[in-house]
Coordinates of C-alpha atoms in Angstrom, one line a residue:
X1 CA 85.7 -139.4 151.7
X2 CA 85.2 -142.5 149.3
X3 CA 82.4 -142.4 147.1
X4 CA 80.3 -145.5 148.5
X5 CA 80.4 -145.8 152.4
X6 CA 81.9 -148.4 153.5
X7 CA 79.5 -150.4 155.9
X8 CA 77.2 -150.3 152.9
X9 CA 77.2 -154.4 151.9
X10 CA 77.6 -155.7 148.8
X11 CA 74.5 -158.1 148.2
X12 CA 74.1 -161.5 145.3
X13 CA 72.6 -160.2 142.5
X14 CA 70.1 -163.2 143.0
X15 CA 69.1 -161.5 146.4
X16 CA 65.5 -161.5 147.9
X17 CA 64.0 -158.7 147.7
X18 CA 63.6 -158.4 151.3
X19 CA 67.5 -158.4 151.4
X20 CA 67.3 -154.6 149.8
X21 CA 64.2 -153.7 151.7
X22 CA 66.2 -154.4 154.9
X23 CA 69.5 -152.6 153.5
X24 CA 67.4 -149.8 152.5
X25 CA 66.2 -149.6 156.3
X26 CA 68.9 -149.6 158.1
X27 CA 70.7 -147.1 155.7
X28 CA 67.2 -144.6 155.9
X29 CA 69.4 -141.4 156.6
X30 CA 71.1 -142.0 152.8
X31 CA 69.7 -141.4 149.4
X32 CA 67.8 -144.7 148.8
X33 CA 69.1 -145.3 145.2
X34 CA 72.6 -144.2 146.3
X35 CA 72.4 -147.3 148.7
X36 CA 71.1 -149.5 146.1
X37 CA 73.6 -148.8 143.7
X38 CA 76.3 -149.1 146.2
X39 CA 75.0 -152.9 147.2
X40 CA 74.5 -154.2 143.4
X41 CA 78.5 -154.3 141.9
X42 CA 77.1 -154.7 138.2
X43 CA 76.3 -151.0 138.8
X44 CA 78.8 -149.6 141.7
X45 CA 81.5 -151.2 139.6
X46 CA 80.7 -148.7 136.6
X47 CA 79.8 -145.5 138.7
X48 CA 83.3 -146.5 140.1
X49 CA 85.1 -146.2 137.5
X50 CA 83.4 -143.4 136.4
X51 CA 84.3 -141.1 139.3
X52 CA 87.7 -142.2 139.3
X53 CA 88.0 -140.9 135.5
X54 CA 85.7 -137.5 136.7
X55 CA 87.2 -136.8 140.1
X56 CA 89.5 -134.0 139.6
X57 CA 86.8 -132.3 137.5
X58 CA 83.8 -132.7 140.6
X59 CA 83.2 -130.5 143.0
X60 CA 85.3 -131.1 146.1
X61 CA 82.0 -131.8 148.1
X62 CA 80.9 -134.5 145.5
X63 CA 80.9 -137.7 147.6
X64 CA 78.9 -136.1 150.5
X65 CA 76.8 -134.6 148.4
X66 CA 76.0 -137.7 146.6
X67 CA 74.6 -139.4 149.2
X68 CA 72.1 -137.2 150.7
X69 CA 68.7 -137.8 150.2
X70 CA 67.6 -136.4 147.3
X71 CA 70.7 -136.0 145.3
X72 CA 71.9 -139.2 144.0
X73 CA 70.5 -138.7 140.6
X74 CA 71.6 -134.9 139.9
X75 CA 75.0 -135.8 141.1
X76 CA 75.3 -139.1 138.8
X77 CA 74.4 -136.8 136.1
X78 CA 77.4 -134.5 136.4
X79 CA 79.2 -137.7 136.4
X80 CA 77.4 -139.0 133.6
X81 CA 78.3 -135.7 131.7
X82 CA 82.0 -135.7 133.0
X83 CA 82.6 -139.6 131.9
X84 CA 81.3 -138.5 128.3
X85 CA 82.9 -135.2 127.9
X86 CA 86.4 -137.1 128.8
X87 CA 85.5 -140.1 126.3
X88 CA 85.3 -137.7 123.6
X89 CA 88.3 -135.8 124.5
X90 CA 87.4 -132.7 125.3
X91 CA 89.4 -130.4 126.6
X92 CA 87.9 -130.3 130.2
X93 CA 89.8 -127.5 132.2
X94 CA 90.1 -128.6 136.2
X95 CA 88.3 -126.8 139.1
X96 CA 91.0 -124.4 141.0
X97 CA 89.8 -125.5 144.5
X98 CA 91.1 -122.7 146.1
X99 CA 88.7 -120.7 144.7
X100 CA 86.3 -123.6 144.6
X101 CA 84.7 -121.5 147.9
X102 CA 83.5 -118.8 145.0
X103 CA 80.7 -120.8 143.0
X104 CA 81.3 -121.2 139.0
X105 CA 79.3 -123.9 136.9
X106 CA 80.1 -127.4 137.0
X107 CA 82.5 -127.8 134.0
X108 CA 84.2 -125.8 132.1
X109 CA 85.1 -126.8 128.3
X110 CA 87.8 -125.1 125.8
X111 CA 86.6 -124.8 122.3
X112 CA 88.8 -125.8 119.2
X113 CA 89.9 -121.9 119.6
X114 CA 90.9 -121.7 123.4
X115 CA 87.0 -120.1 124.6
X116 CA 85.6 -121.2 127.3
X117 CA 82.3 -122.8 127.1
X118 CA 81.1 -123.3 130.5
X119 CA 78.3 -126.0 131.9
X120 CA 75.6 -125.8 134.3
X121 CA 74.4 -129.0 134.8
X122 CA 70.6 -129.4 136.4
X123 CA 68.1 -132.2 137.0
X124 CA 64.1 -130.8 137.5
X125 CA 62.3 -132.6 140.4
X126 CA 59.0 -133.7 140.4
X127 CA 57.4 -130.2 141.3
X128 CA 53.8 -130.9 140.5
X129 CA 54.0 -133.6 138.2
X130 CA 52.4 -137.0 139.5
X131 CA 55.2 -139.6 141.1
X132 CA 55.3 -142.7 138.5
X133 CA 53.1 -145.4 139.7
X134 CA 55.1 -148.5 141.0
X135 CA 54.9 -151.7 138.7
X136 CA 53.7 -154.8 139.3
X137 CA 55.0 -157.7 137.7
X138 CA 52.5 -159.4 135.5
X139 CA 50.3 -156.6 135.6
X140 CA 49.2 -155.4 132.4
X141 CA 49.5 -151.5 132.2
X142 CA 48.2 -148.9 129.5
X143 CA 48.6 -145.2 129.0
X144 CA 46.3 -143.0 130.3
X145 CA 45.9 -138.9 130.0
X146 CA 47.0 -137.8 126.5
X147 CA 49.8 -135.5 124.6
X148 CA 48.4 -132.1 125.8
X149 CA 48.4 -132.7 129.5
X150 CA 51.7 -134.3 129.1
X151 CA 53.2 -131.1 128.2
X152 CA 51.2 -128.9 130.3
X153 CA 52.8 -130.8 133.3
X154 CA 56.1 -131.1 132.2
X155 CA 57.2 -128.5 130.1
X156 CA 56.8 -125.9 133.1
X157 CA 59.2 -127.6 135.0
X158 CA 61.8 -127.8 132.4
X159 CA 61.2 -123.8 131.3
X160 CA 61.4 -123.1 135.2
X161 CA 64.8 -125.1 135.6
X162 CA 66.5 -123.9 132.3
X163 CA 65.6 -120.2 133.4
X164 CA 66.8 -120.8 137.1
X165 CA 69.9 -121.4 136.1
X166 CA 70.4 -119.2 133.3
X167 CA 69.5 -116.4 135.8
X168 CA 72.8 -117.2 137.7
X169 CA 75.3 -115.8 135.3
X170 CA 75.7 -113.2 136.7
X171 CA 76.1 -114.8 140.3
X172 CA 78.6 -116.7 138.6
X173 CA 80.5 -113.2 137.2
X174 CA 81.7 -113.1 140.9
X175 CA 84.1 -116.0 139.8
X176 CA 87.7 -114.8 138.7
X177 CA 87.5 -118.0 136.0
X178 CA 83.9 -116.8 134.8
X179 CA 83.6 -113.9 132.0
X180 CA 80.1 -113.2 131.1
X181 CA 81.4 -112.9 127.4
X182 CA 82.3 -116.7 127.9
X183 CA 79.6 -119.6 125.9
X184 CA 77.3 -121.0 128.5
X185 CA 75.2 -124.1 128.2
X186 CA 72.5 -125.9 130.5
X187 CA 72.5 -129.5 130.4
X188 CA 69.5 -130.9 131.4
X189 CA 68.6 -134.2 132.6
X190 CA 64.6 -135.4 133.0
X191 CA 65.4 -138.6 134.7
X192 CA 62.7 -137.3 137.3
X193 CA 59.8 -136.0 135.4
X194 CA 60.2 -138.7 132.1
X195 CA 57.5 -141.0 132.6
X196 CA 55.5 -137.9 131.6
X197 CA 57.3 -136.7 128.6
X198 CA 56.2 -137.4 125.0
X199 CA 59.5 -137.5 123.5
X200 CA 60.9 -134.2 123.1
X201 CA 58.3 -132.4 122.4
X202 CA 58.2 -130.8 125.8
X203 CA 62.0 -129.1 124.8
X204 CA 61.0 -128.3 121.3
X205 CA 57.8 -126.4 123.4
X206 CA 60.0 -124.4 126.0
X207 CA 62.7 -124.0 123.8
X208 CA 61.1 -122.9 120.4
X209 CA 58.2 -122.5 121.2
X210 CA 56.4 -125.5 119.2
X211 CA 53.8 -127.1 120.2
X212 CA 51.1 -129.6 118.9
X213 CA 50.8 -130.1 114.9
X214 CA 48.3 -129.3 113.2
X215 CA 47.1 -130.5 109.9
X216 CA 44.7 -129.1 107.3
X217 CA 42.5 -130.9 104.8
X218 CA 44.6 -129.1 101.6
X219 CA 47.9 -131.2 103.0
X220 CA 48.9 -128.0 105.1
X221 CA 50.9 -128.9 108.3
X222 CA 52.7 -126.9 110.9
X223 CA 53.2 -126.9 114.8
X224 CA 51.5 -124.2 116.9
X225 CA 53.4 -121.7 118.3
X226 CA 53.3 -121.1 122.2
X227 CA 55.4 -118.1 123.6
X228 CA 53.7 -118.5 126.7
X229 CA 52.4 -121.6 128.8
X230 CA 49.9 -122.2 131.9
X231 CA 51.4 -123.0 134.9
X232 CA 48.7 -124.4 137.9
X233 CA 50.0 -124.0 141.1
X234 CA 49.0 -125.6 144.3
X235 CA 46.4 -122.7 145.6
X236 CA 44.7 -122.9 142.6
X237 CA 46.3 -120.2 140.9
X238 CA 47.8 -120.3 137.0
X239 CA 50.5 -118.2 136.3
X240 CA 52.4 -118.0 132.7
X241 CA 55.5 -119.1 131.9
X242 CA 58.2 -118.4 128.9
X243 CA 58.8 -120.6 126.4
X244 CA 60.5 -120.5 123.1
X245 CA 63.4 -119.1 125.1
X246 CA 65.7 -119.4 122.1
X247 CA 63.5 -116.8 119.9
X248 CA 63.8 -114.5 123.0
X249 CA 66.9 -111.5 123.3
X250 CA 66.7 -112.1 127.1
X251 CA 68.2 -116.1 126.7
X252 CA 70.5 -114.5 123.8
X253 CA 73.4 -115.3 126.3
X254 CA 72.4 -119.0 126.6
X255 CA 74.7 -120.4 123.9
X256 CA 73.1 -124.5 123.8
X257 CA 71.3 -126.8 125.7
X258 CA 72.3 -130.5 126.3
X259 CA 69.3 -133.0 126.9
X260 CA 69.2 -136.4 128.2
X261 CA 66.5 -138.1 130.0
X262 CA 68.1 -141.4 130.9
X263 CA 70.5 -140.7 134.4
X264 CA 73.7 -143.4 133.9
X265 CA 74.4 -146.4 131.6
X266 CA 75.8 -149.8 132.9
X267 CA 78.0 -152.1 130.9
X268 CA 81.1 -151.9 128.9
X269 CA 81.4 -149.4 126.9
X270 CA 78.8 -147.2 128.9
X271 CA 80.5 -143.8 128.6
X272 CA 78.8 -144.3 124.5
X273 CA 76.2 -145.9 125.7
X274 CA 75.0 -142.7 127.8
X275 CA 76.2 -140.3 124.9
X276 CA 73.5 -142.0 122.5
X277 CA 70.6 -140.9 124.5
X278 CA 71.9 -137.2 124.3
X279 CA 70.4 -134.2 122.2
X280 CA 72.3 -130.7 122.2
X281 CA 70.4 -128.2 120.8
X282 CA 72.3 -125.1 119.5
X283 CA 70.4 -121.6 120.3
X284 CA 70.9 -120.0 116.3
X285 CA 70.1 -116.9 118.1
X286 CA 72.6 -116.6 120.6
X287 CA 75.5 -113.7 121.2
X288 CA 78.3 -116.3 121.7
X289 CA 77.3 -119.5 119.6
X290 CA 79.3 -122.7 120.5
X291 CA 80.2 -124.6 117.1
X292 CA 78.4 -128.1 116.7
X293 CA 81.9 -129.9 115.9
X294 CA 82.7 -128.5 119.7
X295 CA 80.0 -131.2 121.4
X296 CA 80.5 -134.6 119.3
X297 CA 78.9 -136.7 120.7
X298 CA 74.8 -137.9 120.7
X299 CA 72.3 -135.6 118.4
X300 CA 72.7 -132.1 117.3
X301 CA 70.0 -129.9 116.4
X302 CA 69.2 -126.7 115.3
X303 CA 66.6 -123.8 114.2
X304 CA 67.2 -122.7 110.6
X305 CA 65.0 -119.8 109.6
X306 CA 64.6 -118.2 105.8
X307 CA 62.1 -115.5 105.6
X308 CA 59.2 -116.2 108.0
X309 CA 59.4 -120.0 108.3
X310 CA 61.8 -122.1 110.5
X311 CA 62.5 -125.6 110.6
X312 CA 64.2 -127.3 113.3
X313 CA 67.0 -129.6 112.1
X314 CA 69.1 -132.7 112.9
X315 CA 72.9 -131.8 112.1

């Protein structure tokens, strides 16, 4: 199957808007940004070319999956972290798809010393954070709501994602190529829930734990630290959620995580484009570490800790 149907047109780039309102119309069974980007060439040409770089390392269900509604943006970021994985040369190890029927995580890495780190790629869905509001040109718009709210909303959906997947390690074990002894990362992508984040602060929250700063009137300052945050669910209810999942023996197994918020990149040169807007951060806790020279590319960061105090570094 190709990777943009072909009855999909390709429209002007100075087309009406009611040109896409009709595509998008008669195409209604399809993911709705999948058709768009398969109508505009100054992005189909690039995703393109991406998946013709990525192909042999997709899964062999890729371009149907891509297309259903719903999916467009997880699967462009697997391809997204395939097209920069390659870029940097890493040593990318290809799916065996006759085993491909037996599920294993997305990509599969060998270090500078021939272990594999392995890749579970996942993108969190709105959940119960508000839909962005649509823009309207001309419109002036400010920001409403404020820093503590943000993270209330947002961080539980990152925690719940980063813990679903780390749960399925051992699902995975059922795989002949996956060794729970073997480096795992999550990479995570909040192209969904972003107009909601303030920075990174929602990662630093569910993965270390830190939360707002405080300041005292000596020159003291610190972050507070949250091992626990609310979670309001839909009856009404609040439940608690982990966080600072890298101080905790249970994620000991989880060897990094790889953050990005932004889904793709258009343009030459997009593969480092896209590898700017990416933050790994190393779990200095965990049982199978993965060296920073093995991910190099974007930023690198990391928890040192002397005594009782940490700080969470750039490296």
């Amino acid at each position: 199957m190709e990777l943009f149907d072909k009855k999909i047109p390709i429209l002007p780039i100075d087309s009406p808007q009611e040109s896409y309102d009709s595509l998008l119309k008669d195409f209604s069974n399809l993911d709705q940004s999948y058709v768009f980007n398969a109508s505009c060439m100054e992005r189909r040409q690039y995703i393109q070319e991406a998946y013709e770089k990525c192909k042999d390392y997709l899964d062999d269900d890729f371009t149907e999956q891509i297309r259903l509604p719903g999916k467009f943006i997880s699967r462009l970021w697997e391809l997204q972290l395939c097209s920069v994985f390659l870029f940097f040369n890493l040593n990318l190890v290809k799916p065996i798809f006759n085993k491909k029927k037996i599920s294993r995580p997305d990509f599969c890495i060998l270090d500078s010393d021939g272990i594999k780190i392995w890749v579970e790629a996942v993108c969190p869905d709105l959940g119960n954070v508000p839909k962005k509001e649509d823009m309207i040109s001309g419109v002036m718009y400010t920001r409403n709501g404020n820093i503590k709210d943000d993270l209330e909303i947002v961080a539980p959906r990152i925690t719940s994602s980063i813990q679903s997947k780390y749960s399925k390690r051992e699902f995975y074990n059922q795989s002949d190529d996956f060794n729970l002894n073997d480096k795992y990362v999550i990479a995570i992508n909040t192209h969904h829930i972003n107009h909601r984040e303030t920075g990174e602060m929602p990662k630093e929250l569910v993965l270390y734990g830190m939360g707002l700063q405080w300041f005292k009137q000596n020159g003291e300052t610190g972050r507070h630290l949250h091992w626990t945050i609310p979670k309001h669910k839909e009856d009404g209810t609040i439940v608690n959620l982990d966080v600072a999942l890298f101080f905790r023996k249970e994620f000991k197994d989880l060897s990094a995580v790889i953050t990005s918020s932004n889904w793709f990149q258009f343009g030459e040169g997009f593969e480092g484009s896209m590898s700017e807007d990416i933050i790994t951060y190393f779990n200095h806790d965990a049982e199978n570490k993965v060296k920073p020279k093995e991910i190099n590319f974007g930023k690198k960061k990391q928890m040192f800790c002397e005594g009782e105090f940490c700080e969470l570094r750039e490296i």
